[in-house]
């Protein structure tokens, strides 16, 4: 099991990702899985973020 990370750390891991873009992905249900232990705190598991990125692989544009 991987550790929990913040949105800031997700932005460091995923090139070009911003906190605003990540929030939009959460709102639309298209981003990596996330956890809300409190109403104002959003956390991610590093392994799930990496799996989400790896799941976006394409062979053509």
Coordinates of N, CA and C in Angstrom, one line a residue:
X1 N 0.8 -1.2 0.0 CA 0.0 0.0 0.0 C 0.9 1.2 0.0
X2 N 0.6 2.2 -0.9 CA 1.4 3.4 -1.0 C 0.9 4.5 0.0
X3 N 1.7 5.5 0.2 CA 1.4 6.5 1.1 C 0.4 7.5 0.5
X4 N -0.3 8.3 1.3 CA -1.2 9.3 0.9 C -0.4 10.5 0.5
X5 N -0.8 11.2 -0.6 CA -0.1 12.4 -1.0 C -1.1 13.5 -1.2
X6 N -0.6 14.8 -1.2 CA -1.5 15.9 -1.5 C -1.6 16.2 -2.9
X7 N -2.5 17.2 -3.3 CA -2.7 17.6 -4.6 C -1.4 18.3 -5.1
X8 N -0.7 19.0 -4.3 CA 0.6 19.6 -4.6 C 1.6 18.5 -5.1
X9 N 1.6 17.4 -4.4 CA 2.6 16.3 -4.8 C 2.1 15.7 -6.1
X10 N 0.8 15.5 -6.3 CA 0.3 15.0 -7.6 C 0.8 15.9 -8.7
X11 N 0.8 17.2 -8.5 CA 1.2 18.1 -9.6 C 2.7 18.0 -9.8
X12 N 3.5 17.6 -8.8 CA 4.9 17.4 -9.0 C 5.2 16.1 -9.8
X13 N 4.3 15.1 -9.6 CA 4.5 13.8 -10.2 C 4.1 13.8 -11.7
X14 N 2.9 14.5 -12.0 CA 2.4 14.5 -13.3 C 2.8 15.8 -14.0
X15 N 3.6 15.6 -15.1 CA 4.0 16.8 -15.8 C 2.9 17.6 -16.3
X16 N 2.9 19.0 -16.1 CA 1.9 19.8 -16.7 C 0.6 19.9 -15.9
X17 N 0.5 19.1 -14.8 CA -0.7 19.1 -14.0 C -0.7 20.3 -13.1
X18 N -1.9 21.0 -12.9 CA -2.0 22.1 -12.0 C -3.1 21.7 -11.0
X19 N -3.1 22.4 -9.8 CA -4.2 22.1 -8.8 C -5.5 22.4 -9.4
X20 N -5.7 23.4 -10.2 CA -7.0 23.8 -10.8 C -7.4 22.7 -11.7
X21 N -6.5 22.2 -12.6 CA -6.9 21.1 -13.5 C -7.2 19.8 -12.7
X22 N -6.5 19.6 -11.7 CA -6.8 18.4 -10.9 C -8.2 18.5 -10.2
X23 N -8.5 19.7 -9.8 CA -9.9 19.9 -9.2 C -11.0 19.7 -10.2
X24 N -10.7 20.2 -11.4 CA -11.7 19.9 -12.5 C -11.9 18.5 -12.8
X25 N -10.8 17.7 -12.8 CA -10.8 16.3 -13.1 C -11.6 15.6 -12.0
X26 N -11.4 16.0 -10.7 CA -12.2 15.4 -9.6 C -13.7 15.7 -9.8
X27 N -14.0 17.0 -10.2 CA -15.4 17.4 -10.3 C -16.1 16.6 -11.5
X28 N -15.4 16.3 -12.5 CA -15.9 15.6 -13.7 C -15.8 14.1 -13.5
X29 N -15.1 13.6 -12.5 CA -15.0 12.2 -12.2 C -14.0 11.5 -13.2
X30 N -13.1 12.3 -13.7 CA -12.2 11.7 -14.7 C -10.7 11.6 -14.2
X31 N -10.4 12.0 -13.1 CA -9.0 12.0 -12.6 C -8.7 10.8 -11.8
X32 N -7.6 10.8 -11.1 CA -7.3 9.6 -10.2 C -8.2 9.5 -9.0
X33 N -8.3 8.3 -8.5 CA -9.1 8.2 -7.3 C -8.6 9.1 -6.2
X34 N -9.5 9.6 -5.4 CA -9.1 10.5 -4.3 C -9.9 10.2 -3.0
X35 N -9.4 10.7 -1.9 CA -9.9 10.5 -0.6 C -10.2 11.9 0.1
X36 N -11.3 12.0 0.8 CA -11.6 13.2 1.5 C -11.9 12.9 3.0
X37 N -10.8 12.8 3.8 CA -11.0 12.5 5.2 C -11.7 13.6 5.9
X38 N -11.6 14.8 5.5 CA -12.4 15.9 6.0 C -13.0 16.7 4.8
X39 N -13.9 17.6 5.1 CA -14.6 18.3 4.0 C -13.6 19.2 3.2
X40 N -12.5 19.6 3.8 CA -11.6 20.5 3.1 C -10.2 19.8 2.7
X41 N -10.1 18.6 3.0 CA -8.8 17.9 2.7 C -9.0 16.8 1.6
X42 N -8.2 16.9 0.6 CA -8.2 15.9 -0.5 C -6.8 15.2 -0.5
X43 N -6.8 13.9 -0.5 CA -5.6 13.1 -0.6 C -5.7 12.1 -1.7
X44 N -4.6 11.7 -2.1 CA -4.4 10.6 -3.2 C -3.5 9.6 -2.7
X45 N -3.5 8.4 -3.3 CA -2.5 7.4 -3.1 C -1.6 7.5 -4.3
X46 N -0.3 7.6 -4.0 CA 0.7 7.7 -5.1 C 0.6 6.6 -6.1
X47 N 0.4 5.4 -5.6 CA 0.3 4.2 -6.6 C -0.9 4.4 -7.5
X48 N -2.0 5.0 -7.0 CA -3.2 5.1 -7.8 C -3.1 6.3 -8.8
X49 N -2.3 7.3 -8.5 CA -2.0 8.4 -9.4 C -1.2 7.8 -10.5
X50 N -0.1 7.0 -10.2 CA 0.7 6.4 -11.2 C -0.1 5.5 -12.1
X51 N -0.9 4.7 -11.5 CA -1.8 3.8 -12.3 C -2.7 4.5 -13.2
X52 N -3.2 5.7 -12.8 CA -4.1 6.5 -13.6 C -3.3 7.1 -14.8
X53 N -2.1 7.5 -14.6 CA -1.3 8.0 -15.7 C -0.9 6.9 -16.6
X54 N -0.5 5.7 -16.1 CA -0.2 4.6 -17.0 C -1.4 4.1 -17.8
X55 N -2.6 4.3 -17.2 CA -3.8 3.9 -17.9 C -4.2 4.8 -19.1
X56 N -3.5 5.9 -19.2 CA -3.8 6.9 -20.3 C -2.9 6.6 -21.5
X57 N -2.2 5.5 -21.6 CA -1.3 5.2 -22.7 C -2.0 5.2 -24.0
X58 N -1.4 5.7 -25.0 CA -2.0 5.8 -26.4 C -1.0 5.3 -27.4
X59 N -1.4 4.8 -28.5 CA -0.5 4.4 -29.5 C -0.6 5.4 -30.7
X60 N -1.7 6.1 -30.8 CA -1.9 7.2 -31.8 C -2.4 8.4 -31.1
X61 N -2.4 9.5 -31.8 CA -2.9 10.8 -31.2 C -4.4 10.8 -31.4

